[in-house]
PDB file of C-alpha atoms in Angstrom:
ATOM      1  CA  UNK A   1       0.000   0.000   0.000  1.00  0.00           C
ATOM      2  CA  UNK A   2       2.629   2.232   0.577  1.00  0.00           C
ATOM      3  CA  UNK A   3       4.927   1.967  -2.550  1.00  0.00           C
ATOM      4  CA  UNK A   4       1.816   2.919  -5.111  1.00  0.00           C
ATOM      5  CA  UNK A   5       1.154   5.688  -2.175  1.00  0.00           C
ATOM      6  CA  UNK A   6       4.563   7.144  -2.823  1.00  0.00           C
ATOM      7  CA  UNK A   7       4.805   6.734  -6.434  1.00  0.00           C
ATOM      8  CA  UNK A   8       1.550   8.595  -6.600  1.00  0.00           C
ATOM      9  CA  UNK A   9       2.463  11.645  -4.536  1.00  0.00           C
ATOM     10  CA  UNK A  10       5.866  11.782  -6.541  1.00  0.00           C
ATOM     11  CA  UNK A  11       4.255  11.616 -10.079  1.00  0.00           C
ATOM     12  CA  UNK A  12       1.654  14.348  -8.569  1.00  0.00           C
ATOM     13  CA  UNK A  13       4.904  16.854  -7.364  1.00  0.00           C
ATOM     14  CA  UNK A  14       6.613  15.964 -10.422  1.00  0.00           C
ATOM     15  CA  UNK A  15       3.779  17.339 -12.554  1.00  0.00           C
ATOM     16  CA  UNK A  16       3.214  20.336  -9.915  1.00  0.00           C
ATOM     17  CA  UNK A  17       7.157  21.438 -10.339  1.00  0.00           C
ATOM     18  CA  UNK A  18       6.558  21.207 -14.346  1.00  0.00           C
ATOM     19  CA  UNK A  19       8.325  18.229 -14.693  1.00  0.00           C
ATOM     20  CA  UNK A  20       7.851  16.451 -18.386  1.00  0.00           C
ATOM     21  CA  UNK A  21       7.887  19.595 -20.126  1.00  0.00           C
ATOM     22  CA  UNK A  22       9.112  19.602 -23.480  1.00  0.00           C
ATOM     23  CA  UNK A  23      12.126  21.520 -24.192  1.00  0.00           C
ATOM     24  CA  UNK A  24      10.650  22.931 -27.849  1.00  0.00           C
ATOM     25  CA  UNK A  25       8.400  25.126 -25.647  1.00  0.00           C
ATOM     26  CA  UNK A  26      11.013  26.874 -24.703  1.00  0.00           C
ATOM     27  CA  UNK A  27      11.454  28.226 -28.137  1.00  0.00           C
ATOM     28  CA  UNK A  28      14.293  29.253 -30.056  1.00  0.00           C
ATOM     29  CA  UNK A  29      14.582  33.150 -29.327  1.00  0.00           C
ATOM     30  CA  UNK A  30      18.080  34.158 -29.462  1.00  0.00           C
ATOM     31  CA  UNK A  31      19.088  36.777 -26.955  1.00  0.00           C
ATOM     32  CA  UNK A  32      15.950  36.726 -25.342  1.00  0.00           C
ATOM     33  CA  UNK A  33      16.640  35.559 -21.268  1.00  0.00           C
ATOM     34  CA  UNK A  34      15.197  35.364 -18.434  1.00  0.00           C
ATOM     35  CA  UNK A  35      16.133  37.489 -15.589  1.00  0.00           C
ATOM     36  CA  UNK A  36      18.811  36.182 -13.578  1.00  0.00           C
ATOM     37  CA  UNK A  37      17.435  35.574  -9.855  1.00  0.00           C
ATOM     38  CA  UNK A  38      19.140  33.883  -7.055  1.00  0.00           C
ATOM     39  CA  UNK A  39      18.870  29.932  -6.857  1.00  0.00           C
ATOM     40  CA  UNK A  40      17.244  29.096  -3.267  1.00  0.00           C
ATOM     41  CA  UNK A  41      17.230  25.558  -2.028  1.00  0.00           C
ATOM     42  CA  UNK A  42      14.183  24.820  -3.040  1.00  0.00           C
ATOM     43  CA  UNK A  43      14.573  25.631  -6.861  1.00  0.00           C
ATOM     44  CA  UNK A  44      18.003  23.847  -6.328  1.00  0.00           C
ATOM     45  CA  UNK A  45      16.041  20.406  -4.708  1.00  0.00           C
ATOM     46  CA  UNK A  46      13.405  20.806  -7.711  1.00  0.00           C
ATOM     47  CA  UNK A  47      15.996  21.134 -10.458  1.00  0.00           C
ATOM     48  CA  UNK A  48      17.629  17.646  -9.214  1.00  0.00           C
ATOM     49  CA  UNK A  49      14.254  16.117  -8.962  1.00  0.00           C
ATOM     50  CA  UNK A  50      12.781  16.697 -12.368  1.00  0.00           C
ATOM     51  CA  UNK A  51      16.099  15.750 -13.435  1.00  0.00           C
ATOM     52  CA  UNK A  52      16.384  12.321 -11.295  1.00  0.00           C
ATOM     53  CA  UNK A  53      12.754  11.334 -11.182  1.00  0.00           C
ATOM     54  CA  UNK A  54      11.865  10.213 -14.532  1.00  0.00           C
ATOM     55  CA  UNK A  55      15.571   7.924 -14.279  1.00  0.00           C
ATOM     56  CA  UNK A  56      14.297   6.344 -11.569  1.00  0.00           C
ATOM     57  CA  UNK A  57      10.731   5.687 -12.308  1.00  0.00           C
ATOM     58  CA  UNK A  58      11.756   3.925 -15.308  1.00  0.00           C
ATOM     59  CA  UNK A  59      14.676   1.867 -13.510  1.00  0.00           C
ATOM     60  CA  UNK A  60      11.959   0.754 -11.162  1.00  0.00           C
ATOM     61  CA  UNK A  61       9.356  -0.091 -13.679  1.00  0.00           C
ATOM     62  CA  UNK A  62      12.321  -2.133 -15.580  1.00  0.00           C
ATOM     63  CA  UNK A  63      12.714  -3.842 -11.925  1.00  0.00           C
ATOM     64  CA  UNK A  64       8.825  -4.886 -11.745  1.00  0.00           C
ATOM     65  CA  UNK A  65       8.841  -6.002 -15.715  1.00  0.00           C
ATOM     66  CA  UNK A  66      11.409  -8.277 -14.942  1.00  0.00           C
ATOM     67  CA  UNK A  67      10.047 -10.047 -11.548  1.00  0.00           C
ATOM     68  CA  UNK A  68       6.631 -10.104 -13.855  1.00  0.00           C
ATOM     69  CA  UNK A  69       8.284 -12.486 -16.965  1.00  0.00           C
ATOM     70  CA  UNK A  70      10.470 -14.148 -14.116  1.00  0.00           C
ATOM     71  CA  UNK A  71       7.183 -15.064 -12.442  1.00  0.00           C
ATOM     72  CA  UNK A  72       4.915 -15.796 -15.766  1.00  0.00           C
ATOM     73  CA  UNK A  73       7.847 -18.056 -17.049  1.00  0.00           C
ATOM     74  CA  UNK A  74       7.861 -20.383 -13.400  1.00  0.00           C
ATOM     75  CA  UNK A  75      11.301 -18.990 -12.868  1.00  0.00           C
ATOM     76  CA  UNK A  76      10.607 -17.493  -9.275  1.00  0.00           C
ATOM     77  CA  UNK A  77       7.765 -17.885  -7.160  1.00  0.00           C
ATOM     78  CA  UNK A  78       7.626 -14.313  -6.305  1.00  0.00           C
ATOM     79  CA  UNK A  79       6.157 -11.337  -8.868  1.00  0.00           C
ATOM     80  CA  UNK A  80       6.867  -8.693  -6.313  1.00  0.00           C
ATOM     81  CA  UNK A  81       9.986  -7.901  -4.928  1.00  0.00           C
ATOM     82  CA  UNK A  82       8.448  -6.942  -1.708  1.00  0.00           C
ATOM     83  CA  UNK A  83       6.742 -10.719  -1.699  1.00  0.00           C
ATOM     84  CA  UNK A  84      10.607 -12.065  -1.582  1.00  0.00           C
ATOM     85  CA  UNK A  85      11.363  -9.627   1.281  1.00  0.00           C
ATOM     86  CA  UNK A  86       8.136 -10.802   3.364  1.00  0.00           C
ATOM     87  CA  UNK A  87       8.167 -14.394   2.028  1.00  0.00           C
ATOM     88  CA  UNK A  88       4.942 -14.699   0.297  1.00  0.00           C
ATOM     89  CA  UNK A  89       4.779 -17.669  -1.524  1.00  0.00           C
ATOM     90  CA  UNK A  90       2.066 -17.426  -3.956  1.00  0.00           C
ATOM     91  CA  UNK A  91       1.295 -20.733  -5.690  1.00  0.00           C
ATOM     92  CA  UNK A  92      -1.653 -21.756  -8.023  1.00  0.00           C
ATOM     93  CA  UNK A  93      -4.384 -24.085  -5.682  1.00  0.00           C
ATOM     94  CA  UNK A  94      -4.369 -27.919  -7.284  1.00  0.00           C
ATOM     95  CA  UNK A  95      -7.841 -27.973  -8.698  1.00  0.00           C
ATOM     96  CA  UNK A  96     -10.147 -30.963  -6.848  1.00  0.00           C
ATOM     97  CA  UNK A  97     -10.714 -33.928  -8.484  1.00  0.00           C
ATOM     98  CA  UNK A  98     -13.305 -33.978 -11.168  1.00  0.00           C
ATOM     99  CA  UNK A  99     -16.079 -36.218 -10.886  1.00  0.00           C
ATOM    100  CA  UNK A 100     -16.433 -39.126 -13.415  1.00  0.00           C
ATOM    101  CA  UNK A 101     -19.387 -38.489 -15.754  1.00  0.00           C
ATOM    102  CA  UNK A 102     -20.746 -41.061 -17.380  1.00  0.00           C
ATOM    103  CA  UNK A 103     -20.503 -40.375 -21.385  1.00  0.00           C
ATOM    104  CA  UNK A 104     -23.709 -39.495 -23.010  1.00  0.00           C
ATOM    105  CA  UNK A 105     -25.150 -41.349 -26.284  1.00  0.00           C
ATOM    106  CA  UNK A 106     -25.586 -37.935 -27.839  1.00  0.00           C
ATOM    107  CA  UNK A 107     -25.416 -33.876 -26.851  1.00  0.00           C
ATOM    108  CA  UNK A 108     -27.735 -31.227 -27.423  1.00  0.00           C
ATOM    109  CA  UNK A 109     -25.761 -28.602 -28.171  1.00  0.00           C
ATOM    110  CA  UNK A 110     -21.768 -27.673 -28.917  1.00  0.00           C
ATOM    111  CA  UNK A 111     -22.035 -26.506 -25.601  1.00  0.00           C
ATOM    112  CA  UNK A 112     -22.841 -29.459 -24.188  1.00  0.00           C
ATOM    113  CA  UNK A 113     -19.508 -30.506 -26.293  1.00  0.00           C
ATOM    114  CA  UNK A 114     -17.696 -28.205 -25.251  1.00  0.00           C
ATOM    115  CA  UNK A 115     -18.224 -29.209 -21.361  1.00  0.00           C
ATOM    116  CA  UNK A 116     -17.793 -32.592 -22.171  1.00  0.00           C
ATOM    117  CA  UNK A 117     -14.044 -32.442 -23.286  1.00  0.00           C
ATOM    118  CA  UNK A 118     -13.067 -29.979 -20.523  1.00  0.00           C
ATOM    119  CA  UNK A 119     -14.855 -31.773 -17.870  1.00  0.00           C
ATOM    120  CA  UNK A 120     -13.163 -35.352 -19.798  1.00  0.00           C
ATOM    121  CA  UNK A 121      -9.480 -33.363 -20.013  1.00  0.00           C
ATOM    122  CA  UNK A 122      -8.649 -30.632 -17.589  1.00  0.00           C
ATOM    123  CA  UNK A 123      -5.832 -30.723 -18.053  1.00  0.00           C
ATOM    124  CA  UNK A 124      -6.604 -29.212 -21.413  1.00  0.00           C
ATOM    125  CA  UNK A 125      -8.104 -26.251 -19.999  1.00  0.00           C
ATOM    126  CA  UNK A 126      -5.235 -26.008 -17.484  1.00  0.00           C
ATOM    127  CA  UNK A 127      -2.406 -26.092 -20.207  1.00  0.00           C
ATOM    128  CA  UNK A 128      -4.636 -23.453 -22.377  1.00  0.00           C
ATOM    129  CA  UNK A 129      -4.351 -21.352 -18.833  1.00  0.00           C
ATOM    130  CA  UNK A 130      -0.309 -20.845 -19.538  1.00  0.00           C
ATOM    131  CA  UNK A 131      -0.810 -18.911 -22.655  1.00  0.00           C
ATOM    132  CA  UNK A 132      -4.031 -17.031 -21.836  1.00  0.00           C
ATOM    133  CA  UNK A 133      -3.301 -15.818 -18.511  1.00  0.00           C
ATOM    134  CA  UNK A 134       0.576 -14.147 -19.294  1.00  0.00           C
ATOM    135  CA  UNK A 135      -1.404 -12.527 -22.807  1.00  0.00           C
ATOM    136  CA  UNK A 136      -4.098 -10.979 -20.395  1.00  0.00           C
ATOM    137  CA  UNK A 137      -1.634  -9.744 -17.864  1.00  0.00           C
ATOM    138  CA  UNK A 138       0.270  -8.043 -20.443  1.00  0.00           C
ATOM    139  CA  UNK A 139      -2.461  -6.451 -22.141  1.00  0.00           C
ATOM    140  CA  UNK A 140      -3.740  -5.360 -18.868  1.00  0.00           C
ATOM    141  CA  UNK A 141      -0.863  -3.727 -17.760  1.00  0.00           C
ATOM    142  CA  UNK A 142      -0.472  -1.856 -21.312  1.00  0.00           C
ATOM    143  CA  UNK A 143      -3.680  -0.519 -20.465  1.00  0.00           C
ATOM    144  CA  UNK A 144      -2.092   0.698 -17.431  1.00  0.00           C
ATOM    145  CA  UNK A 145       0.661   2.241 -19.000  1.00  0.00           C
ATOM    146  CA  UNK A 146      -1.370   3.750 -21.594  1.00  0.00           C
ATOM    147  CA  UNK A 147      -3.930   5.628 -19.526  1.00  0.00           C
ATOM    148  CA  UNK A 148      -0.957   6.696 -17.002  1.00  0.00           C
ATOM    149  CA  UNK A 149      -0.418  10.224 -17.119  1.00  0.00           C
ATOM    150  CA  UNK A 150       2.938   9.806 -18.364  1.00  0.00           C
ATOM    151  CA  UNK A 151       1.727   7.935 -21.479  1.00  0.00           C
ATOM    152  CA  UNK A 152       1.397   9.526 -25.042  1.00  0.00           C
ATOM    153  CA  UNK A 153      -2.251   8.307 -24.992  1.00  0.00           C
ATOM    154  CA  UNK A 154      -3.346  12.167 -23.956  1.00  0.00           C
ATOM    155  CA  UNK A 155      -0.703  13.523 -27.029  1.00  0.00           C
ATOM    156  CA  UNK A 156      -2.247  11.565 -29.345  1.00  0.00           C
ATOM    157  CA  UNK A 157      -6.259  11.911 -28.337  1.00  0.00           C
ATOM    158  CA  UNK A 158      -8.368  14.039 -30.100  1.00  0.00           C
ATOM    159  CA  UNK A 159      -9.235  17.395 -29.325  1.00  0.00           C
ATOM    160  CA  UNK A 160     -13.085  17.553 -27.700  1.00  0.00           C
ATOM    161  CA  UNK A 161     -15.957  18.753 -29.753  1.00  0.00           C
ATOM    162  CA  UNK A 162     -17.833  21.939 -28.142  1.00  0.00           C
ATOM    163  CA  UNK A 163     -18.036  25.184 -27.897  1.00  0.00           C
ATOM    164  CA  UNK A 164     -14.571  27.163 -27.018  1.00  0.00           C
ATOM    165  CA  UNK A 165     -13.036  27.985 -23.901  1.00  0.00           C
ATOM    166  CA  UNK A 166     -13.568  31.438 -23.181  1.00  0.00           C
ATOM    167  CA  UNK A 167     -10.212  33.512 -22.430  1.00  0.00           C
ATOM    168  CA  UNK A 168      -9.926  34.180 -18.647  1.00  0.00           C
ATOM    169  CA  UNK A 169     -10.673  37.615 -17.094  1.00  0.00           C
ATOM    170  CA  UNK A 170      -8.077  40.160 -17.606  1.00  0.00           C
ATOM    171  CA  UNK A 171      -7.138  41.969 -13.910  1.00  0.00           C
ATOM    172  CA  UNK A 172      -6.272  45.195 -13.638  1.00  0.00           C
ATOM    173  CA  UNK A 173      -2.861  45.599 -12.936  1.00  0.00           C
ATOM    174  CA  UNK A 174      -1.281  46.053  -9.357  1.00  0.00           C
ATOM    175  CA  UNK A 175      -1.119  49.747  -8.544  1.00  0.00           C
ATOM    176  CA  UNK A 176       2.341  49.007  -6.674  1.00  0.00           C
ATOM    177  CA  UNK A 177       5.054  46.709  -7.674  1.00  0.00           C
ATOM    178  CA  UNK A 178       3.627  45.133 -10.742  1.00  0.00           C
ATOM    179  CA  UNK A 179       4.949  45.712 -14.295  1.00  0.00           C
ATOM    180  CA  UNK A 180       3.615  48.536 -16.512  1.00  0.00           C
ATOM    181  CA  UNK A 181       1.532  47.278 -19.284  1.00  0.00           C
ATOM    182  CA  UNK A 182       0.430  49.436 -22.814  1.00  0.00           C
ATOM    183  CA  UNK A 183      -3.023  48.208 -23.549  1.00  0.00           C
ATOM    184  CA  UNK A 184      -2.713  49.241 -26.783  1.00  0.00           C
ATOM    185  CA  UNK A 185       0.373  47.216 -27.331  1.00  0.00           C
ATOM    186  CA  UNK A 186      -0.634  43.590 -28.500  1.00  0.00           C
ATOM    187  CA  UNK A 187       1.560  40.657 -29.229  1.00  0.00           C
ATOM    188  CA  UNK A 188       4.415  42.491 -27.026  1.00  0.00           C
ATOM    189  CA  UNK A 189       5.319  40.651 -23.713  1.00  0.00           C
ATOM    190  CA  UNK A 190       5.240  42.463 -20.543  1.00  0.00           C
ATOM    191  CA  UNK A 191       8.584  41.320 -19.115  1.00  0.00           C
ATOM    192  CA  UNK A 192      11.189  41.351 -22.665  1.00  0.00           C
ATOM    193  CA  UNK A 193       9.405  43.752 -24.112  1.00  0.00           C
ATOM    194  CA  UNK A 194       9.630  41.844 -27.311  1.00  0.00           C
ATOM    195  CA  UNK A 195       7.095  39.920 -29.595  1.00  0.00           C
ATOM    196  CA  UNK A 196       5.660  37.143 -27.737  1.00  0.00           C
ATOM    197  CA  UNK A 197       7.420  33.572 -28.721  1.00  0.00           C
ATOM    198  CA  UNK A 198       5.927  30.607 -27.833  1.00  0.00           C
ATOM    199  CA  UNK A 199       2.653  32.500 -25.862  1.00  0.00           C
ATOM    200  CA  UNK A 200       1.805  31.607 -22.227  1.00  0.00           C
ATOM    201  CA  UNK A 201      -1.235  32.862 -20.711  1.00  0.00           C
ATOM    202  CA  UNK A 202      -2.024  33.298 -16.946  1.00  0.00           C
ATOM    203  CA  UNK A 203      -4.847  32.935 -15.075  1.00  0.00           C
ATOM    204  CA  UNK A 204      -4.836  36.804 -14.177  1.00  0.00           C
ATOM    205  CA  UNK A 205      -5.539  36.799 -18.415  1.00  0.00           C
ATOM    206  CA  UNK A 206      -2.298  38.120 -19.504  1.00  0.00           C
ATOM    207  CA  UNK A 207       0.497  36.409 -21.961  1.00  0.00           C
ATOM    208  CA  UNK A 208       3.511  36.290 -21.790  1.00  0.00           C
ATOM    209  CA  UNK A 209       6.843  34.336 -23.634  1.00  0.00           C
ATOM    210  CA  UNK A 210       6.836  31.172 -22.054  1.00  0.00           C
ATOM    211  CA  UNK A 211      10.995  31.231 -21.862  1.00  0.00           C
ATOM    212  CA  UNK A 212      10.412  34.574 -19.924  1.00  0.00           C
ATOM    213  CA  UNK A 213       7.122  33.390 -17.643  1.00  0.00           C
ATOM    214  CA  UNK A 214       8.022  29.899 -16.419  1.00  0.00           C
ATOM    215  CA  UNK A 215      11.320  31.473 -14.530  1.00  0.00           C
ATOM    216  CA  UNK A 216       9.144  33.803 -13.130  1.00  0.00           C
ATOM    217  CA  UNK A 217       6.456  32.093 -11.871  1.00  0.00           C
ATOM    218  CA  UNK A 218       9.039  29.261 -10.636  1.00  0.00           C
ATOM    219  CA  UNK A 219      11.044  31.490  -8.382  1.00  0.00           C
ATOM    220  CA  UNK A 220       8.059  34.117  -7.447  1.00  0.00           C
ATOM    221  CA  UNK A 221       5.170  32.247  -7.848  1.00  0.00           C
ATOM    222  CA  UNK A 222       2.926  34.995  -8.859  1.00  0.00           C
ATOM    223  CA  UNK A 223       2.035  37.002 -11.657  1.00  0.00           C
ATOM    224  CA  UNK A 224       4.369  39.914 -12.156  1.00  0.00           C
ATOM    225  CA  UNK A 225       1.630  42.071 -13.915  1.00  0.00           C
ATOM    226  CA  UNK A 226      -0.781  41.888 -11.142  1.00  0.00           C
ATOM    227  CA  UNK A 227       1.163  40.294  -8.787  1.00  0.00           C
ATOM    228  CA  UNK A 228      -1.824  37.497  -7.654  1.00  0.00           C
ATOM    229  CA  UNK A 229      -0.750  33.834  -7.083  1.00  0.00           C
ATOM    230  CA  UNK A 230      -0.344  31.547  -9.469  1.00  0.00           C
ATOM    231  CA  UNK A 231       1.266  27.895  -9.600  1.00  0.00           C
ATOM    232  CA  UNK A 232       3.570  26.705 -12.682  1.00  0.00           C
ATOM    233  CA  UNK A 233       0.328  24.136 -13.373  1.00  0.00           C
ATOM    234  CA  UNK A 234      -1.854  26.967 -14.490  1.00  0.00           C
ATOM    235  CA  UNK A 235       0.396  27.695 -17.221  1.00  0.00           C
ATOM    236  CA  UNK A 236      -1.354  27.644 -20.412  1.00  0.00           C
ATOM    237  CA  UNK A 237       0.056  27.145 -23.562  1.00  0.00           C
ATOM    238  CA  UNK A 238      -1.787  29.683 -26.070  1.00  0.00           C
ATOM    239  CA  UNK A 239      -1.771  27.019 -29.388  1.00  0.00           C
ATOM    240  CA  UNK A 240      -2.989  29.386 -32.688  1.00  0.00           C
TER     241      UNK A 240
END
């Protein structure tokens, strides 16, 4: 219970920190940086975490997959690693003896054929049992895998049908400390004060260069227009 726990909450931080990001959304502006700010701790521990994380995850998926065909293929008793550490044996019951049925001059049906041979031969059913149950486990856990959030199951859905997404509420800018904004300046962003590359909008309703708003938001974690909270999640990549 606790592993999946843990797994769980470190997929859900990695996510939160923007971890999994593509790099081409970053864009290819030359000259066009961030502002330099001071690296705290924190930015420091989240910097070797997005880095370490996804090595990990898949060294320990690689570490499951191979306890899984070591356990389908009767070469360990154990499909768990944590099973070998506690000693849980887990071993297929021996199925009770079958009673003897006395053959029948004719069947009904090819059901009724059908439970005649099994019922005549389990062992036929049993044998059938190595090949079906390894093909089900592995299609079940590609399931898995595909409908993880890490899977390119979500890059590769459709878009939904419906109406569209109205644009969120433009604030008024903070009367102290927050940047100056032209309104009569489009397609400019607020911090380089160059064309927007790669647009990022905020919840507060105002876009920005993703290369310039992601460093911001990571080391402030507010907008610097109107200077009102906002988490690196609610980034929102404008896609024209």
């Amino acid at each position: 219970v606790g592993i999946p726990y843990l797994r769980a909450k470190a997929q859900d931080y990695f996510e939160s920190i923007g971890g999994g990001m593509s790099s081409e959304l970053l864009g290819d502006l030359e000259g066009a940086q961030p502002r330099a700010t001071p690296q705290t701790f924190k930015q420091r521990w989240q910097r070797l975490f997005k880095t370490l994380y996804p090595i990990l995850n898949v060294v320990f998926e690689l570490w499951l997959a191979s306890y899984n065909i070591a356990y389908l293929f009767d070469k360990s008793p154990f499909y768990r690693p944590w099973f070998k550490w506690m000693g849980l044996d887990l071993r297929r019951a021996v199925p009770p003896q079958q009673k003897v049925v006395p053959p029948k001059q004719a069947y009904a049906s090819l059901r009724d054929r059908l439970l005649s041979t099994l019922s005549s031969s389990p062992r036929l059913f049993l044998d059938s049992l190595k090949v079906l149950l390894p093909l089900s486990i592995f299609f079940i856990k590609f399931l898995e895998w595909w409908y993880s959030p890490s899977s390119p199951a979500r890059a590769l859905s459709a878009a939904p049908k419906g109406p569209s997404i109205p644009p969120p509420r433009l604030l008024l800018p903070h009367p102290r400390g927050g940047l100056p904004v032209d309104p009569t300046s489009y397609g400019i962003c607020p911090i380089c004060q160059q064309p927007i590359a790669n647009a990022t909008v905020l919840p507060t309703g105002y876009a920005f260069c993703y290369r310039c708003i992601h460093p911001e938001i990571e080391a402030r974690g507010r907008c610097p227009v109107t200077l009102h909270p906002v988490k690196l999640w609610e980034l929102r990549k404008i896609m024209v």
